[in-house]
XYZ file of C-alpha atoms in Angstrom:
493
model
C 128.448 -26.146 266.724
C 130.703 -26.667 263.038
C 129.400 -30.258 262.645
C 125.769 -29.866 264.300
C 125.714 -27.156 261.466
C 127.318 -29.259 258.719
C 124.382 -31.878 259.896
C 121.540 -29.826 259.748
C 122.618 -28.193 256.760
C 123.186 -31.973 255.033
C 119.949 -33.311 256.291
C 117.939 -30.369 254.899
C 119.814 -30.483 251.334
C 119.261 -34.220 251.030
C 115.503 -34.756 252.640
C 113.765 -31.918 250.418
C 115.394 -33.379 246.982
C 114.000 -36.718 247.952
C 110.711 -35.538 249.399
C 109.621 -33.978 245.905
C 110.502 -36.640 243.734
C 109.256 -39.467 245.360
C 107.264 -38.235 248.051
C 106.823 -38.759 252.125
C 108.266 -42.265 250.984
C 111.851 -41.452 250.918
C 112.024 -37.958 252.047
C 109.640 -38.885 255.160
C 111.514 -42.142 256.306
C 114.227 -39.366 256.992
C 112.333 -36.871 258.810
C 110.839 -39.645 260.921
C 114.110 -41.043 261.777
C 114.815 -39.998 265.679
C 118.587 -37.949 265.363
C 120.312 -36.293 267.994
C 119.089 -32.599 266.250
C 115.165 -33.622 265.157
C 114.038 -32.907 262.133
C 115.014 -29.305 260.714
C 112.214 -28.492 258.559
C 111.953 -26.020 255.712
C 114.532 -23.534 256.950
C 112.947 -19.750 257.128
C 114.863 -16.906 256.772
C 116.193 -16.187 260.744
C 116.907 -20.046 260.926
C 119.370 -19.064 257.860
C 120.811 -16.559 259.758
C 121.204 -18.404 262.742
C 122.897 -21.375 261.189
C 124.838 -19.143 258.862
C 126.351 -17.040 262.035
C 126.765 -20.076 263.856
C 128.809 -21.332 260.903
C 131.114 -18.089 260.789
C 131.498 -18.146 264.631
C 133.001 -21.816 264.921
C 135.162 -21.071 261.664
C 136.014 -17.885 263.625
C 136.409 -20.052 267.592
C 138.244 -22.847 265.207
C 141.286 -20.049 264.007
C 141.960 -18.906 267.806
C 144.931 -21.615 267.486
C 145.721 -21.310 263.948
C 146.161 -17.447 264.173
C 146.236 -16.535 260.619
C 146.035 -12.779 258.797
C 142.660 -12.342 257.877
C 142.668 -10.928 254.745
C 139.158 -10.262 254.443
C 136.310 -10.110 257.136
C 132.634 -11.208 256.927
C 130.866 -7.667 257.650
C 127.746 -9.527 259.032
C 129.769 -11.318 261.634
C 132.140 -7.998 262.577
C 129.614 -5.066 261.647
C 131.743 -2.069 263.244
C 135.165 -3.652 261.912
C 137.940 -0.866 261.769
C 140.526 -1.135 259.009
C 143.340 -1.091 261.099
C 146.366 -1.427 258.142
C 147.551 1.171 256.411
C 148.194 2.684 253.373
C 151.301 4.349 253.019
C 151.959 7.539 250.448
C 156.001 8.727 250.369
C 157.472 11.720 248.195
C 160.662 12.954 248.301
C 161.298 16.325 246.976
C 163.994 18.494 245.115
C 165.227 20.740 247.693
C 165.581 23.622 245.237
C 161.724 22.852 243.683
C 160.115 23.493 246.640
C 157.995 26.561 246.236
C 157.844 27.326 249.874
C 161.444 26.010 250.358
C 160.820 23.090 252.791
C 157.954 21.176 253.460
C 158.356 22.086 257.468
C 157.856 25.776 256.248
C 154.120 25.390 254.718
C 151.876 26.578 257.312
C 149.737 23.566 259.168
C 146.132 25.286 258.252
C 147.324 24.707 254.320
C 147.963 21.120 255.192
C 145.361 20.559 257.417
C 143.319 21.722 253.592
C 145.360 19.205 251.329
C 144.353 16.093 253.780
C 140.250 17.056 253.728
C 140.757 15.158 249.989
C 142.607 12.130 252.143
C 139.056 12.362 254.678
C 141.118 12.690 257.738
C 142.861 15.636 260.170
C 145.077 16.457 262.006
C 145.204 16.286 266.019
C 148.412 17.541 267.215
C 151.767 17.934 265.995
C 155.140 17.879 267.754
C 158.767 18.748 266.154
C 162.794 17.768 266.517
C 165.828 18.923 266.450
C 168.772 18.406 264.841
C 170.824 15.485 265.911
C 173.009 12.891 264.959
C 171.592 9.284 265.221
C 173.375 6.081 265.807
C 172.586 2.568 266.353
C 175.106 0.621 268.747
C 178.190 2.191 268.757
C 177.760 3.011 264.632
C 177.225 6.862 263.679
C 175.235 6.877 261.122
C 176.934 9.257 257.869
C 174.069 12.002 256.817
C 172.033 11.951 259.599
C 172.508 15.771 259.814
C 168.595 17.339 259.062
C 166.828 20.599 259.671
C 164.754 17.878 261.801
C 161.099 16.508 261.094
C 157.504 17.318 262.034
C 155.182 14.826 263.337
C 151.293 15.201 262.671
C 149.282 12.929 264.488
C 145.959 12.412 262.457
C 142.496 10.970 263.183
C 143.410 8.024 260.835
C 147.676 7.375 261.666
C 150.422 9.961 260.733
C 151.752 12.594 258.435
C 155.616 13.116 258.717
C 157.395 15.913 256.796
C 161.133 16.644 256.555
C 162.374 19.387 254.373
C 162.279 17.384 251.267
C 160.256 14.529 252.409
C 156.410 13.504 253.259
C 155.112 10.441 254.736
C 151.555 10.517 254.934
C 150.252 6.450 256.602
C 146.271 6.270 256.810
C 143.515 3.826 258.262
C 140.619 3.226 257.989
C 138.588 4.056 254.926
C 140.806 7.038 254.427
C 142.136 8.111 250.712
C 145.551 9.016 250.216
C 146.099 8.778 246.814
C 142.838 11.382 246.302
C 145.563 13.713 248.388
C 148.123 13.468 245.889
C 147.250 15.758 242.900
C 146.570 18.799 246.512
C 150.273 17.752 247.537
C 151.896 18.340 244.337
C 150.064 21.623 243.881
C 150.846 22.624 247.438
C 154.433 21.896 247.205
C 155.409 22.370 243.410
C 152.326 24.276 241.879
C 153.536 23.845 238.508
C 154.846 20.819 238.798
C 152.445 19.883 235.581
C 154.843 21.684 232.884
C 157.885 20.218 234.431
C 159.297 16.317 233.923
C 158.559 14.416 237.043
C 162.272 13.926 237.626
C 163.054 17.720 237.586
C 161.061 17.978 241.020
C 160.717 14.570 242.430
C 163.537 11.894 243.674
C 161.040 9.237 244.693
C 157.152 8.252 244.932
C 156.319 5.378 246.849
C 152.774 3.373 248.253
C 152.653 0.775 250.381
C 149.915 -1.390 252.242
C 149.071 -4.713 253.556
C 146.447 -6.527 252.554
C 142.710 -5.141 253.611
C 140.955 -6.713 256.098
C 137.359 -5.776 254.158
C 138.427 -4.427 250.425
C 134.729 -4.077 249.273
C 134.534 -1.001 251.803
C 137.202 1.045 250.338
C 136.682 4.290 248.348
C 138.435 4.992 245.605
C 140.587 4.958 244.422
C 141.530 2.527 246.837
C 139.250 -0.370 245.915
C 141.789 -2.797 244.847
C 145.410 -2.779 243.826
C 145.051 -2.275 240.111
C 143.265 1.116 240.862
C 145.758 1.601 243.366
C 149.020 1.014 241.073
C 146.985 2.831 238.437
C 146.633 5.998 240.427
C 149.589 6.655 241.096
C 150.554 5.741 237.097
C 148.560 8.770 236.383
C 151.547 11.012 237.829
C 154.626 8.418 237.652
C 156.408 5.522 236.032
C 157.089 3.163 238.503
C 156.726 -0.895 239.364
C 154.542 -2.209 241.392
C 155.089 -6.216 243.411
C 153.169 -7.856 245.801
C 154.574 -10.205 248.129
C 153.256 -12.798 250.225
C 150.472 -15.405 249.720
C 146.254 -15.312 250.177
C 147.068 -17.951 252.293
C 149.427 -15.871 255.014
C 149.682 -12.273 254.339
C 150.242 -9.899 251.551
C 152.416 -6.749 251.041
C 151.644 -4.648 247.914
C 154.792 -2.228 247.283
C 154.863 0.637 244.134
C 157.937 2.772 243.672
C 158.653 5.350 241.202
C 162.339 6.053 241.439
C 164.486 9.008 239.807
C 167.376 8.939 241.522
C 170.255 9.301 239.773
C 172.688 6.069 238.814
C 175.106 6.051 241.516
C 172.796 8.162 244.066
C 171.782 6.835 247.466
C 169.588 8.253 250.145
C 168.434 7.463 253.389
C 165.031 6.032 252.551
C 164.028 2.859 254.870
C 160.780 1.834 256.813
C 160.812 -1.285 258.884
C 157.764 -2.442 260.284
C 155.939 -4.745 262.517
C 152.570 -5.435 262.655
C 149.988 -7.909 264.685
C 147.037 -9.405 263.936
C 145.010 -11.676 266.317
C 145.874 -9.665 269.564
C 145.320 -11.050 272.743
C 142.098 -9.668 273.428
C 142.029 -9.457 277.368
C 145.463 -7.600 277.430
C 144.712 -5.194 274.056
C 140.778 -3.958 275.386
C 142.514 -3.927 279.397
C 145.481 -1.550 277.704
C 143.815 0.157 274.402
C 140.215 0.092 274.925
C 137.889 3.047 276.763
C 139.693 6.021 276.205
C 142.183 8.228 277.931
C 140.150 7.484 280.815
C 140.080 3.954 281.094
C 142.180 1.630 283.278
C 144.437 0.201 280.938
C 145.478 3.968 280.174
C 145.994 4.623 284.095
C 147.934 1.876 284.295
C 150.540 3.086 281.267
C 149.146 6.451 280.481
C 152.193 6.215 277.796
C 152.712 2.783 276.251
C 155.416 4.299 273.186
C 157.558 5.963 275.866
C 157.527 2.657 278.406
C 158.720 0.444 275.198
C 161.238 2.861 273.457
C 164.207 1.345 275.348
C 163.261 -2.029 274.214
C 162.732 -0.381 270.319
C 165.682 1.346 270.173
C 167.821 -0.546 272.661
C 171.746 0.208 272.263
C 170.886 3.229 270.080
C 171.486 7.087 271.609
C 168.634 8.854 270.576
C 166.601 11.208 272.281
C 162.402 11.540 271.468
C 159.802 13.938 271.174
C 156.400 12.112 271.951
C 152.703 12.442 271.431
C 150.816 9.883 272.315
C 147.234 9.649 272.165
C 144.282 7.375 273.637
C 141.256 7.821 271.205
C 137.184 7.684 272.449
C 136.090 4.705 272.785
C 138.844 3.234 271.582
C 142.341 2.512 270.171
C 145.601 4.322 270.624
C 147.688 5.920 268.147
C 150.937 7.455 268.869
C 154.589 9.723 267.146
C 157.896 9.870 267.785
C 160.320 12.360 265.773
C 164.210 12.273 266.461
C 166.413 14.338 264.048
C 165.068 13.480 260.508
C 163.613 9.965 261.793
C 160.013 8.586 263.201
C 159.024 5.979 264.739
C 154.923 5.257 265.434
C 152.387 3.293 266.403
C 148.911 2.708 265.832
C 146.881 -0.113 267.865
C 143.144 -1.189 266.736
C 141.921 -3.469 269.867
C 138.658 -4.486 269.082
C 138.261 -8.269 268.411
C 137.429 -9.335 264.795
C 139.796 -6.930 263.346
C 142.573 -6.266 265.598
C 145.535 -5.246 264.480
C 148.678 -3.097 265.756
C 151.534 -1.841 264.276
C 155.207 -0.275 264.814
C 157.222 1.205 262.189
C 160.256 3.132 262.032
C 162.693 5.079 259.725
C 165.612 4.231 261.282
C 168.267 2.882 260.001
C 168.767 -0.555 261.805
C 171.588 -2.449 261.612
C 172.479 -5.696 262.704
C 170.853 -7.088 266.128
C 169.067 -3.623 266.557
C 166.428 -4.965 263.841
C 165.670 -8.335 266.221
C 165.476 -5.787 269.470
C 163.015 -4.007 267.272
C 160.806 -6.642 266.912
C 160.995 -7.481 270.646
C 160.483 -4.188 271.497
C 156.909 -4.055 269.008
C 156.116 -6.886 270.940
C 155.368 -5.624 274.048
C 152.786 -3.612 273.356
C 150.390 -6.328 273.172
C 150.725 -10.472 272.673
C 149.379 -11.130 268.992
C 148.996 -14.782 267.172
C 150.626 -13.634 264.151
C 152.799 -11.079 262.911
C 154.048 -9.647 259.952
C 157.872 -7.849 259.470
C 158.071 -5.674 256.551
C 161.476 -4.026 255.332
C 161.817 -1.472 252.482
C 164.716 0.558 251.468
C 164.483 2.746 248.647
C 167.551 1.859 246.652
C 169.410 -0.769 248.056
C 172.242 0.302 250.847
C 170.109 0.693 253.601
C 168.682 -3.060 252.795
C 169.451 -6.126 255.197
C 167.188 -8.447 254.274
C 168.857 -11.448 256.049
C 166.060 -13.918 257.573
C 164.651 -13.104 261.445
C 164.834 -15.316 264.099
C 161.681 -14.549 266.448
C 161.717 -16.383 269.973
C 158.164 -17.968 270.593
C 157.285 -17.164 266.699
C 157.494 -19.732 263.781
C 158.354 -18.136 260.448
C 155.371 -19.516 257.497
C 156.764 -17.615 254.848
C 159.662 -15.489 253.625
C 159.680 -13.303 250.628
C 161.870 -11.106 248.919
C 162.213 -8.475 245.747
C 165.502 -6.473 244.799
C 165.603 -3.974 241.592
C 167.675 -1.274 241.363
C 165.037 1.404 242.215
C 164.327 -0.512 245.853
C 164.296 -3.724 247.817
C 161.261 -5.071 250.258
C 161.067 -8.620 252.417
C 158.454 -9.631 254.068
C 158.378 -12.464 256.661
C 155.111 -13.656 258.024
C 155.117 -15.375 261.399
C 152.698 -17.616 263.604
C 153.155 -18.034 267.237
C 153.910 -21.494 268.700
C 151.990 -23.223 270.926
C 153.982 -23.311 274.342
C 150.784 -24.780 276.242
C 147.275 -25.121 276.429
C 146.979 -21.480 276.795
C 148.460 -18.592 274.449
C 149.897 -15.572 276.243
C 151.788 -12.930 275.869
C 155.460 -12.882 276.332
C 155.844 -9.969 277.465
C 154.523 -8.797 281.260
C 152.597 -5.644 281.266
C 154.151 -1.937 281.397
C 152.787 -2.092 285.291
C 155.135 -5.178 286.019
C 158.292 -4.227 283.691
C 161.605 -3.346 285.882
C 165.298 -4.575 285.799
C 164.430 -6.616 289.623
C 161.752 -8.156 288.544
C 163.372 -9.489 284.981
C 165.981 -10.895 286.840
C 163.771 -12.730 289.503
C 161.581 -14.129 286.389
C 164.571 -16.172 285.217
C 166.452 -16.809 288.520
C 163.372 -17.338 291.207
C 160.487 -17.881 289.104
C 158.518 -19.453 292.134
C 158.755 -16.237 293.995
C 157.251 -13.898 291.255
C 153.891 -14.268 292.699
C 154.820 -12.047 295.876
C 156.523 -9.664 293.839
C 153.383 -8.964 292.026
C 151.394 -8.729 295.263
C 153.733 -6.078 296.356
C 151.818 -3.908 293.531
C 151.027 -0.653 294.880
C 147.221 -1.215 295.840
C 145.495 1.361 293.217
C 146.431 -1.254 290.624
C 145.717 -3.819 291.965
C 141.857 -2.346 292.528
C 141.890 -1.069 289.389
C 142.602 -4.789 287.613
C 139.992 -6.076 290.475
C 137.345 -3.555 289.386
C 137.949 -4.701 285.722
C 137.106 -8.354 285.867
C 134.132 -7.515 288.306
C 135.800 -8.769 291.352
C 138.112 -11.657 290.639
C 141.168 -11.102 292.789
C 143.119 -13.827 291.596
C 143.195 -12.982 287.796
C 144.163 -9.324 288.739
C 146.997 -10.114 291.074
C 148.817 -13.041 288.543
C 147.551 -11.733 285.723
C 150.946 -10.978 284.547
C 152.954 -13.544 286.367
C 151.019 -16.011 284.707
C 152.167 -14.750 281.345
C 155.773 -14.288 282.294
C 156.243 -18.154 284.097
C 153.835 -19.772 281.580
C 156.177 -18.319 278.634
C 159.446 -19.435 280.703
């Protein structure tokens, strides 16, 4: 379709030129010449249109290999695209600054105010306790915390602590719009004080956007972005990454004081180019949908694979959305960890972050962990630690991924890396690694590796509602149901 497009395109360009300056002479000979596509004509305007969507959708059937971030998507191609990344607004407090003395303490309806100016709301909420984390074996040292609360929103998350907010939109939400509401909700006169006298840290952070014309403001590029938050801070701003793989835009306004470290760290995975049979069978249709029947909890099936080796207990919410997506919250102690999953094809996307400290091979179980919520072509790991102690930086080693690109910046108010990755080819097909929630228990990992040939009857011993309810999906084909996921698992092996 690419080079019968190229062809007609070429024939048209060249014929008409001719055909006015010399007449049917030149210009004719080639319309009279018998091709393989006949003569195209003066193109009208749907003929455009055709050969122009034709154009996008081989460019578009042309990637499926390639599996690159799209940084920006043709809105005549993908005309209900959802901006799945998002934009990330931190503050960290004074403790003693704090007109209603913690964050936790202002009532919900006064929040639930403050993010009308951020266009989104809030769904549920869930709380912890106090606890101390640790990651294999290693206690963590001020883990101590009042605890955290856990908003789930329309659009992503709001997470408060005491002292700290996290508020991580989608969409064509507007964060930064909130910011001027927050600092009047939390400090009103925070205007006749010096920002360090109330604040420790502002930060913003996003990925690149899928469709940047769409934004509001003042989120319509980076520069309006950067000089937002300018308005209230002094900070520096660095993107990382290329057009050509993926880009991570990180502003932080730091005044903490020489010598003064906090517990400040996101770590983050995120997929573009999902699978799209697996991500519409597990994320598409609702709360009532099959894929949702089959894992009604997707966040609670994976956290042993997220947080493997670590003891920490969860509070969940996890929500399906109408007609589509999932979004979902974890809070333990002062920590989160959530995940937000756009399934559609043409823009989707899906990503896990976390504020946990992780430490050694607990950031490369991480990653494996992200990854089975959905198979993805590429995938993007993003580290930030405000200051530099809770930094690791050191270069990831993803089975079944090749890393295009590393990058890395390190100042004294905070350090970010960002590694973009590309999955190999293992085949003529790509599939996911990682066997559906359904199929996932200790037996059958072990018979994957030792007895591969005798997976298939293990998956036929599937209790008979799922298997129906994968039949029903894919109108009646019993053999796609009923391998579905041993296909994935022996084709990967």
């Amino acid at each position: 379709l690419l080079v019968l497009s190229i062809v007609q395109l070429f024939e048209y360009l060249v014929r008409t030129p001719l055909s006015m300056a010399f007449g049917d002479g030149v210009g004719g000979v080639m319309a009279r010449t018998p091709t393989a596509w006949g003569s195209l004509g003066v193109l009208s305007s749907m003929q455009w249109r055709c050969v122009v969507i034709t154009l996008a959708v081989s460019l578009g059937a042309s990637r499926e290999g390639s599996a690159r971030w799209v940084p920006h998507v043709d809105a005549d191609v993908f005309p209900d695209l959802f901006e799945g990344p998002e934009k990330t607004l931190s503050l960290k407090f004074n403790s003693e600054e704090i007109d209603a003395g913690s964050l936790r303490a202002i009532p919900r309806t006064e929040w639930e105010a403050v993010l009308v100016y951020a266009q989104c709301e809030i769904l549920s909420a869930i709380e912890s306790v106090t606890q101390n984390v640790s990651h294999w074996g290693i206690v963590q040292q001020n883990t101590f915390t009042e605890g955290l609360t856990g908003y789930l929103l329309s659009e992503s998350s709001l997470f408060l602590s005491d002292t700290t907010l996290t508020l991580k939109t989608c969409g064509r939400t507007t964060p930064l719009a909130a910011l001027e509401p927050i600092l009047d909700l939390v400090v009103p006169s925070w205007r006749s004080k010096a920002v360090g006298g109330y604040l420790k840290y502002a930060s913003f952070m996003r990925l690149g956007y899928m469709r940047p014309d769409e934004q509001l403001e003042p989120h319509t590029s980076w520069e309006q972005e950067v000089g937002h938050m300018e308005q209230y801070f002094v900070g520096e701003a660095v993107v990382l990454g290329s057009e050509s793989t993926s880009l991570q835009h990180v502003y932080v306004a730091s005044y903490l004081a020489d010598g003064e470290d906090i517990d400040a760290v996101s770590f983050q995975v995120a997929f573009a180019d999902l699978d799209t049979d697996e991500s519409m069978l597990r994320y598409g249709g609702g709360a009532s949908a099959h894929g949702a029947m089959l894992d009604p909890a997707p966040l609670a099936t994976a956290w042993p694979a997220l947080h493997s080796g670590s003891q920490v207990d969860a509070t969940l919410d996890e929500r399906f959305f109408e007609p589509i997506g999932y979004s979902s919250n974890a809070v333990s102690g002062k920590h989160y960890t959530t995940v937000h999953i756009t399934p559609q094809p043409g823009c989707s996307y899906l990503s896990v972050e976390t504020s946990m400290p992780l430490r050694g091979d607990a950031r490369g179980q991480f990653v494996e962990g992200a990854r089975s919520f959905c198979g993805a072509g590429t995938m993007v790991v993003t580290e930030v630690s405000i200051g530099q102690s809770g930094f690791q930086g050191a270069a990831l080693d993803i089975p079944g991924y090749e890393l295009r690109r590393r990058s890395q910046s390190v100042s004294r108010a905070f350090a970010v890396a960002h590694y973009h990755f590309e999955r190999r080819a293992v085949g003529p097909m790509h599939q996911s690694t990682t066997p559906p929630p359904a199929l996932q228990n200790k037996s059958l990992a072990v018979e994957v590796v030792a007895q591969p040939t005798t997976l298939a009857s293990k998956v036929c011993d599937m209790s008979r509602t799922q298997r129906e309810m994968r039949k029903s999906i894919d109108g009646g084909s019993d053999d796609h149901t009923e391998y579905f996921a041993a296909c994935e698992v022996i084709h990967s092996r």
